[in-house]
Structures are given as C-alpha cells and as structure tokens.
Coordinates of C-alpha atoms in Angstrom, one line a residue:
M1 CA 173.6 -32.8 117.3
S2 CA 176.0 -32.1 114.3
S3 CA 178.9 -33.7 112.7
N4 CA 181.9 -32.1 110.6
N5 CA 182.3 -35.5 108.7
P6 CA 181.7 -34.5 105.0
S7 CA 180.3 -38.0 104.1
Y8 CA 177.9 -37.8 106.9
V9 CA 176.8 -34.3 105.9
T10 CA 176.5 -35.5 102.2
A11 CA 174.3 -38.5 103.3
Q12 CA 172.1 -36.2 105.2
G13 CA 171.7 -34.0 102.4
I14 CA 170.8 -36.7 99.9
T15 CA 168.2 -38.1 102.6
G16 CA 166.7 -34.8 103.0
E17 CA 166.4 -34.2 99.1
I18 CA 164.9 -37.4 98.4
C19 CA 162.5 -37.2 101.3
R20 CA 161.3 -33.8 100.1
I21 CA 160.5 -35.5 96.7
V22 CA 158.5 -38.4 98.0
E23 CA 157.0 -37.4 101.4
S24 CA 154.0 -35.7 99.8
D25 CA 152.8 -39.0 98.4
L26 CA 154.5 -41.4 100.9
A27 CA 154.0 -41.6 104.6
I28 CA 157.4 -42.6 105.6
D29 CA 157.7 -45.0 108.6
T30 CA 161.6 -45.9 108.4
I31 CA 164.6 -44.8 106.4
E32 CA 167.7 -47.0 106.0
S33 CA 171.0 -46.6 104.5
P34 CA 172.2 -49.9 103.3
R35 CA 175.9 -50.8 103.6
E36 CA 175.9 -52.5 100.0
T37 CA 174.7 -49.8 97.9
Q38 CA 175.4 -51.5 94.8
S39 CA 172.6 -54.0 95.0
A40 CA 170.6 -52.7 97.9
G41 CA 170.3 -49.0 96.9
I42 CA 171.9 -45.9 98.7
L43 CA 168.4 -45.3 100.7
V44 CA 165.6 -47.6 101.5
L45 CA 162.3 -45.9 102.5
R46 CA 159.4 -47.8 104.0
G47 CA 156.0 -46.5 104.3
Q48 CA 152.4 -46.1 103.3
L49 CA 151.2 -44.6 99.9
R50 CA 148.9 -41.6 100.2
R51 CA 147.9 -41.9 96.6
A52 CA 147.9 -44.8 94.0
S53 CA 151.2 -45.7 92.8
A54 CA 150.3 -45.3 89.1
E55 CA 149.7 -41.7 90.1
V56 CA 152.8 -40.9 92.0
F57 CA 155.6 -43.0 90.7
P58 CA 155.9 -41.2 87.3
R59 CA 156.8 -37.9 89.2
W60 CA 159.2 -39.7 91.5
L61 CA 161.0 -41.3 88.4
R62 CA 161.1 -38.0 86.5
E63 CA 162.4 -36.0 89.5
L64 CA 164.8 -38.5 90.8
T65 CA 166.3 -39.4 87.4
Q66 CA 167.1 -35.7 86.9
R67 CA 169.1 -35.8 90.1
G68 CA 171.0 -39.1 89.0
Y69 CA 168.9 -41.5 91.0
T70 CA 166.6 -44.4 90.0
P71 CA 163.7 -45.4 92.2
V72 CA 162.5 -48.9 92.5
L73 CA 159.1 -49.5 94.1
R74 CA 157.9 -52.8 95.6
N75 CA 155.2 -54.0 98.0
D76 CA 156.4 -54.4 101.4
P77 CA 155.8 -58.0 102.6
T78 CA 155.9 -57.0 106.2
G79 CA 153.4 -54.2 105.7
A80 CA 149.9 -54.1 107.3
T81 CA 148.0 -53.2 104.3
A82 CA 148.4 -53.6 100.5
D83 CA 149.5 -49.9 100.2
H84 CA 152.6 -50.4 102.4
V85 CA 155.6 -50.2 100.2
V86 CA 159.3 -50.2 100.0
L87 CA 161.2 -47.6 97.8
R88 CA 164.7 -48.1 97.0
I89 CA 166.9 -45.4 95.7
M90 CA 169.5 -46.5 93.3
K91 CA 172.6 -44.3 92.4
G92 CA 172.8 -43.7 88.8
V93 CA 170.5 -43.9 85.7
A94 CA 170.4 -46.1 82.6
P95 CA 172.6 -44.8 79.9
T96 CA 171.1 -44.1 76.6
S97 CA 172.6 -45.2 73.3
V98 CA 172.9 -43.3 70.0
Q99 CA 171.3 -45.2 67.1
N100 CA 172.3 -44.8 63.6
P101 CA 169.1 -45.3 61.4
L102 CA 171.3 -46.1 58.4
I103 CA 172.0 -49.6 59.8
N104 CA 168.3 -50.0 60.3
L105 CA 167.7 -49.0 56.7
L106 CA 170.6 -51.3 55.2
L107 CA 169.3 -54.3 57.2
F108 CA 165.6 -53.8 55.9
V109 CA 166.9 -53.3 52.3
L110 CA 169.0 -56.6 52.6
T111 CA 165.8 -58.3 54.1
V112 CA 163.8 -57.3 51.1
F113 CA 166.2 -59.0 48.8
S114 CA 166.6 -62.1 50.8
T115 CA 162.7 -62.5 51.1
L116 CA 162.3 -61.8 47.4
L117 CA 164.9 -64.3 46.7
I118 CA 163.2 -67.1 48.8
G119 CA 159.8 -66.2 47.5
S120 CA 161.0 -66.7 44.0
L121 CA 162.3 -70.2 44.8
N122 CA 158.7 -71.1 46.2
G123 CA 156.9 -70.2 43.0
P124 CA 154.6 -72.5 41.2
D125 CA 157.2 -73.3 38.5
P126 CA 160.7 -74.7 39.1
V127 CA 163.7 -72.7 38.3
M128 CA 165.1 -73.4 34.8
I129 CA 168.9 -73.1 34.2
D130 CA 170.4 -74.1 30.8
G131 CA 166.9 -75.4 29.6
R132 CA 166.3 -77.9 32.5
E133 CA 164.9 -77.9 36.2
F134 CA 167.9 -76.9 38.5
I135 CA 168.4 -79.3 41.4
V136 CA 170.3 -78.1 44.4
G137 CA 172.9 -80.8 45.5
S138 CA 175.6 -78.7 47.1
F139 CA 176.4 -75.2 48.6
S140 CA 178.0 -74.3 45.4
D141 CA 174.8 -75.3 43.6
L142 CA 172.9 -73.1 46.0
L143 CA 175.1 -70.1 45.3
R144 CA 174.8 -70.5 41.6
L145 CA 171.1 -70.8 41.9
Y146 CA 171.0 -67.4 43.9
L147 CA 173.4 -65.7 41.3
H148 CA 171.2 -66.8 38.5
Q149 CA 168.0 -65.5 40.3
F150 CA 169.6 -62.1 40.7
A151 CA 171.3 -62.0 37.3
S152 CA 168.1 -62.7 35.5
G153 CA 165.8 -60.9 37.6
G154 CA 164.0 -63.9 38.6
F155 CA 164.1 -62.9 42.3
L156 CA 161.4 -60.4 41.5
A157 CA 158.9 -63.0 41.2
G158 CA 159.1 -63.4 44.9
W159 CA 157.1 -60.2 45.6
P160 CA 153.9 -61.7 46.8
F161 CA 156.0 -63.7 49.5
A162 CA 158.1 -60.6 50.4
T163 CA 155.4 -58.1 50.6
T164 CA 153.1 -60.4 52.6
L165 CA 155.7 -61.6 55.1
L166 CA 157.4 -58.0 55.5
S167 CA 154.0 -56.4 56.0
I168 CA 153.3 -58.6 59.0
L169 CA 156.8 -58.1 60.4
L170 CA 156.5 -54.5 60.0
A171 CA 153.2 -54.3 61.6
H172 CA 154.5 -56.3 64.6
E173 CA 157.6 -54.2 65.1
F174 CA 156.0 -50.8 64.6
G175 CA 153.2 -51.9 66.9
H176 CA 156.1 -52.2 69.7
Y177 CA 157.4 -48.9 68.4
F178 CA 154.5 -46.7 68.4
A179 CA 153.2 -48.1 71.7
A180 CA 156.7 -47.1 73.2
R181 CA 156.5 -43.7 71.7
Y182 CA 153.1 -43.3 73.1
H183 CA 154.4 -44.0 76.7
K184 CA 157.5 -41.8 76.0
V185 CA 159.6 -44.9 76.3
A186 CA 163.0 -44.4 74.3
V187 CA 163.2 -47.0 71.7
T188 CA 165.0 -48.0 68.5
L189 CA 163.6 -48.5 65.0
P190 CA 163.1 -52.1 64.1
Y191 CA 166.4 -54.1 63.3
F192 CA 165.5 -56.6 60.5
I193 CA 167.7 -59.9 60.1
P194 CA 168.2 -61.0 56.6
L195 CA 168.7 -64.6 56.0
P196 CA 168.9 -66.1 52.4
L197 CA 167.6 -69.4 53.5
S198 CA 164.6 -70.9 54.8
F199 CA 162.2 -68.0 55.4
G200 CA 164.3 -65.3 53.9
T201 CA 164.6 -63.6 57.4
L202 CA 165.1 -64.4 61.1
G203 CA 162.4 -61.8 61.9
A204 CA 163.1 -58.4 63.5
F205 CA 163.3 -56.8 66.7
I206 CA 163.5 -53.2 68.4
R207 CA 165.6 -52.4 71.4
L208 CA 164.5 -50.4 74.5
K209 CA 166.9 -47.6 75.3
E210 CA 165.8 -47.3 78.9
P211 CA 164.0 -49.5 81.6
I212 CA 160.2 -49.7 81.6
S213 CA 158.8 -47.9 84.5
D214 CA 155.6 -50.0 85.3
R215 CA 153.7 -53.0 84.3
R216 CA 151.0 -51.2 82.5
K217 CA 153.5 -49.6 80.1
L218 CA 155.4 -53.1 79.8
F219 CA 152.0 -54.7 79.0
D220 CA 150.9 -52.2 76.3
I221 CA 154.3 -52.2 74.7
G222 CA 154.5 -56.1 74.7
V223 CA 151.0 -56.7 73.3
A224 CA 151.0 -54.1 70.6
G225 CA 153.3 -55.9 68.4
P226 CA 151.6 -59.3 68.1
L227 CA 148.0 -57.7 67.9
A228 CA 149.1 -55.5 65.1
G229 CA 150.7 -58.5 63.3
L230 CA 147.8 -60.7 63.7
V231 CA 145.4 -57.8 62.3
L232 CA 147.3 -58.4 59.0
A233 CA 148.5 -61.9 59.2
V234 CA 144.8 -63.5 59.8
P235 CA 143.1 -61.9 56.8
L236 CA 146.2 -62.5 54.6
L237 CA 146.1 -66.1 55.6
F238 CA 142.7 -66.6 54.2
V239 CA 143.6 -64.7 51.1
G240 CA 146.6 -67.1 50.7
L241 CA 144.4 -70.1 51.1
R242 CA 142.0 -68.9 48.4
L243 CA 144.9 -68.5 46.1
S244 CA 146.3 -71.9 46.9
P245 CA 145.2 -75.3 45.2
I246 CA 145.0 -78.6 47.0
D247 CA 146.5 -81.7 45.6
I248 CA 147.5 -85.2 46.5
V249 CA 150.9 -85.3 48.2
P250 CA 152.5 -88.9 47.7
P251 CA 154.0 -90.2 50.9
G252 CA 157.8 -90.5 50.8
S253 CA 157.9 -87.7 48.0
G254 CA 160.7 -86.0 50.0
G255 CA 160.5 -82.5 51.5
F256 CA 158.5 -81.2 54.5
V257 CA 154.9 -80.3 55.3
E258 CA 153.9 -77.4 57.4
G259 CA 152.3 -77.9 60.6
N260 CA 148.8 -77.0 61.9
S261 CA 147.9 -74.5 64.6
L262 CA 144.4 -74.4 65.8
L263 CA 143.9 -71.3 63.6
Y264 CA 145.5 -72.7 60.4
Y265 CA 143.6 -76.0 60.8
F266 CA 140.1 -74.3 61.0
A267 CA 141.1 -71.8 58.5
K268 CA 141.8 -74.7 56.0
V269 CA 138.3 -76.4 57.1
W270 CA 136.6 -73.0 56.5
T271 CA 138.2 -72.5 53.1
F272 CA 138.1 -76.0 51.5
G273 CA 135.4 -77.7 53.5
Q274 CA 137.6 -80.5 54.8
A275 CA 140.4 -81.3 57.3
L276 CA 143.8 -81.0 55.6
P277 CA 146.0 -82.9 55.3
N278 CA 143.3 -85.5 54.6
P279 CA 144.5 -88.8 55.9
L280 CA 142.2 -90.7 53.5
T281 CA 142.7 -89.0 50.3
G282 CA 146.3 -87.8 51.0
E283 CA 145.1 -84.3 49.7
D284 CA 146.7 -81.1 51.2
V285 CA 147.2 -77.5 50.5
V286 CA 150.0 -76.7 48.0
M287 CA 151.1 -73.5 49.5
G288 CA 151.5 -70.5 47.4
Q289 CA 153.6 -67.4 48.2
V290 CA 151.0 -65.5 50.1
N291 CA 149.9 -68.6 52.1
F292 CA 153.4 -69.6 53.0
A293 CA 154.4 -66.1 54.1
A294 CA 151.2 -65.6 56.2
W295 CA 151.8 -69.0 57.9
I296 CA 155.3 -67.9 58.6
G297 CA 153.9 -64.7 60.1
L298 CA 151.7 -66.5 62.3
L299 CA 154.3 -68.9 63.4
V300 CA 156.7 -65.9 64.3
T301 CA 153.8 -64.4 66.0
A302 CA 153.4 -67.7 68.2
L303 CA 157.0 -67.8 68.9
N304 CA 157.1 -64.2 70.1
L305 CA 154.1 -65.1 72.3
L306 CA 155.8 -67.9 74.0
P307 CA 155.2 -67.0 77.9
V308 CA 158.7 -67.1 78.8
G309 CA 161.5 -64.5 79.6
Q310 CA 161.3 -61.2 77.7
L311 CA 159.4 -62.4 74.7
D312 CA 156.1 -60.7 74.0
G313 CA 154.4 -63.5 75.9
G314 CA 156.7 -63.2 78.6
H315 CA 155.8 -59.6 79.0
T316 CA 152.2 -60.4 78.8
V317 CA 152.1 -63.1 81.5
F318 CA 154.3 -61.1 83.8
A319 CA 152.5 -58.0 83.5
L320 CA 149.2 -60.0 84.4
F321 CA 150.5 -62.2 87.2
G322 CA 153.5 -60.7 88.4
E323 CA 156.1 -63.2 90.2
K324 CA 153.4 -65.9 89.9
A325 CA 154.1 -66.0 86.2
R326 CA 157.2 -68.2 87.0
V327 CA 154.8 -71.1 87.2
I328 CA 153.6 -70.4 83.5
N329 CA 157.3 -69.9 82.5
I330 CA 158.4 -73.3 84.0
A331 CA 155.2 -75.1 82.5
T332 CA 156.0 -73.6 79.0
M333 CA 159.5 -75.0 79.2
I334 CA 158.3 -78.4 80.4
I335 CA 155.9 -78.7 77.4
M336 CA 158.6 -77.5 75.1
G337 CA 161.0 -80.0 76.3
A338 CA 158.4 -82.8 76.1
L339 CA 157.6 -81.7 72.4
A340 CA 161.4 -81.6 71.6
I341 CA 162.0 -85.2 72.9
A342 CA 158.9 -86.4 71.2
G343 CA 160.4 -85.2 67.9
L344 CA 163.3 -87.6 68.2
F345 CA 161.0 -90.6 68.0
P346 CA 159.4 -91.0 64.4
M347 CA 157.4 -93.9 65.4
L348 CA 155.0 -91.3 67.3
G349 CA 153.6 -90.3 64.1
G350 CA 155.0 -86.8 63.8
V351 CA 154.2 -85.5 67.2
G352 CA 156.7 -83.1 68.5
F353 CA 159.7 -81.2 66.8
S354 CA 163.2 -81.7 67.8
G355 CA 163.9 -78.1 66.8
W356 CA 162.3 -76.9 70.2
F357 CA 165.7 -77.9 71.7
V358 CA 167.1 -75.0 70.0
W359 CA 164.5 -72.8 71.3
L360 CA 165.1 -74.0 74.9
G361 CA 168.6 -73.4 74.6
L362 CA 168.1 -69.8 73.5
I363 CA 165.6 -69.3 76.4
L364 CA 167.8 -70.9 79.0
F365 CA 171.2 -69.3 78.0
L366 CA 170.3 -66.1 75.9
I367 CA 166.9 -64.8 76.6
G368 CA 166.4 -66.0 80.2
P369 CA 163.5 -68.1 81.4
F370 CA 162.2 -65.4 83.8
H371 CA 161.0 -61.8 83.5
P372 CA 162.8 -59.1 85.6
P373 CA 160.4 -56.8 87.5
A374 CA 159.4 -53.2 86.3
L375 CA 160.9 -50.1 88.2
D376 CA 157.2 -49.8 89.7
D377 CA 156.1 -53.4 90.4
V378 CA 153.1 -52.2 92.7
T379 CA 151.0 -50.8 90.0
E380 CA 148.9 -53.7 88.6
L381 CA 146.9 -53.8 85.3
D382 CA 143.4 -52.5 85.3
S383 CA 140.4 -54.6 84.0
R384 CA 140.4 -53.7 80.5
R385 CA 144.2 -54.6 80.2
R386 CA 143.6 -58.0 81.9
L387 CA 140.8 -58.7 79.3
I388 CA 143.2 -57.9 76.6
G389 CA 145.9 -59.9 78.2
Y390 CA 143.6 -63.1 78.3
F391 CA 143.0 -62.5 74.6
V392 CA 146.5 -62.4 74.0
I393 CA 147.1 -65.6 75.7
L394 CA 144.2 -67.1 73.6
A395 CA 145.9 -66.1 70.6
F396 CA 149.0 -67.8 71.7
I397 CA 147.2 -71.0 72.1
I398 CA 145.3 -71.0 68.8
T399 CA 148.5 -69.9 66.7
F400 CA 151.0 -72.1 68.4
V401 CA 152.3 -75.0 66.3
P402 CA 153.4 -78.0 68.4
T403 CA 155.1 -79.6 65.1
P404 CA 156.1 -76.7 62.7
F405 CA 157.4 -79.2 60.2
R406 CA 157.3 -82.9 59.5
P407 CA 158.9 -84.9 56.7
I408 CA 156.4 -86.1 53.9

C-alpha cells in the first residue's frame, strides 16, 4: 500500500531513518507517532536493549543530533524486564551559545579587587584615617573607607584572604570545567561574582552549553567541583587556624561569630586542644585572613552540596538515586525551613539562622527544588561512583553549618 500524501511519505522516511540508526542495539516492539510532538516527541519506540544503555546511547545521541533530533531514553514501566526501554525522539537540538572570555576575565579581575578589599578590612589592625580608627556609620562612610583603601594601597594587605579564597573557588570551578571537558560536554569558563561587601564575592559558576547525556557524566561533573575545592580548603583551614590566636570574646561586644560545622569544630579541637568557643572561659578563635577565607570556602562548598535542585549536591543525589532523590530534596527543604524558623527566636540560644529563608526562596523560585532527568536516564552509576557519591554526602554533612553566624 502506498500514499501520495507528502506528510505521510516524510513521516515514513523519518521513521525508517531513525529505526536504521537504533535497531542494531534495540529490539523494537512498537513504534508510535504522538499527536502532541512538542512534549511527547515525533516518535516513540518501545523495545528491549540488546546491549547496555551506556554503550549504545552515545552513538544514538551523536548520529541523531547530527540529523537534528534529540533522543530521550527512559525505563519502560510496562516492560517485562529492566532492559525494556522507551526511546523518545524529540525534534531539534539544544542551541549552543557563544562565550566572550573577556567578560570572564573582567569579572575575575573585579573579584580579585573586591576580595583584596574585604581581606584588608579583616586584618589584625584597624584602618586608620586622619590619625584615628575609622568607624563606619553610614553608606558614605563605607565609600570613604573603600576609596581610602584603594588610594593608599591598603587594599593590598588583603592578599592572604584573597589568594586563599580565590584558590578554593578556582579549584572548585575548574574541577567542574575539566570534568566537563573530559566528557566532551560544552561548558563556559567560570563566571566570578564580585561583591565589595561581606565575603568580597558571591562565588562563581560555570554554565553548561548543552544537556548532559547521562547520569554518570552528570555525577562526574557535579562532584568534581566540591572535591577539588575540598582538597585545597581543608589544609588551608588548618594553616589558617595555626596562624590565628585565641582570645576571650566578651559577651555583648557586638558583631558576629562564625558558626561551627563538624569539620571546623574538630579542626579547632585538634589545633587548640579544646572546644571553641569555650562556654566556660569565653575563649574563641580570633580569625585571621587565611582562616576566615578557608572557613568561607568550606561554607560555599557546603551550600553547593545542599542536596536540592541543580546544585552540586542535587546532581549527586539525583545521579545516585534517580527520582527517589525527591525524598531527600523535600527532607532538606524541611530541615532548612526548621532552621530558618528557629533563627527567629533568640531564646533558643543561637540555634538556627533566619538567612535560610533566603536560600529557601532561591531554591523554590530560582534554582528549583528537583533535578530534571538526563537524556539517558537508564544508565546508572557503577559501584566506584556510588562510593564516591556516599563520600560526597558525608562531606556535606561534616561541612554544613546549621548556624553560619550568631551575634556575640
């Protein structure tokens, strides 16, 4: 039977072309042409894999994208065995964007200056202007302080802070970058975010230029950043603690004290032989620039490892557990919400931090609480990656700071 309908002939040609690409590795049972092609795809093939998905999907992806199609592979819930799959063929491929590396360079240079500036304001000696200690009481005072630091060259005194923090952030972001390049995933150079307040930076990020094809690549790219950052942050923390004195911090003296993670708490016990802050003597670490920067680096690592959305921790738990990771995502947000609410009540003794409300808002309305599946959501992690994944979860637990700051 034949037809002179051009659309019918075209559909038959597309079906035949796609089947020729996949049928050597997929025993096709049924072929469907959905009415709603935008969401369901132009073609849906159900069948049984002849080889492991990790072996066959890369070729399908390569050959189909060359023809303007994107394959999406899922387990078939109606299949008799685990190797029964559903292969959806979506029309079109993700567009690639062009990056201007000068923007990355400019942002990095600005971040160098902003971290030098903030580091110089956290030195052992107060900033002196007109022969006396300068106290910031208004925004204009802050601008005057910044101009003084740059004009006098005083900002250069912040080099221990800047080099420590930027080294950790660079290691983190280039961990992602080189893992992506290893897997031939197109990715941008890191974008640093300068901020002449607080920590001197809001961190950095890289942007993927294309979807990640499977959970193994997703896992490798996701964990490479925090692991690379930790390799630098942990020894730098101990160096910073060795360089920092301990002193009595009088209650009500103003300001804030940094919170303890499990790692930071036991690092102080190891270094100073006592739990700090000491509730009996009032002693605590007087953070020097290296210690402060390493603590920030570990805090940033922990925030990235929150097991939600498309943060590094979200990549990790999704790659490990697939759709079951939603339980972890929800539990994480509940815990963050509880800590945020607890932070509103000072009578709880500094338990919790109201700033978690900001993070919850970012997760719910910007990042998204759940992780989208990879193109190949059938391929699972091997045992080596699973062990690394459990280690990354442990790293999150020991670096997470329930109360990052509390008033003195």
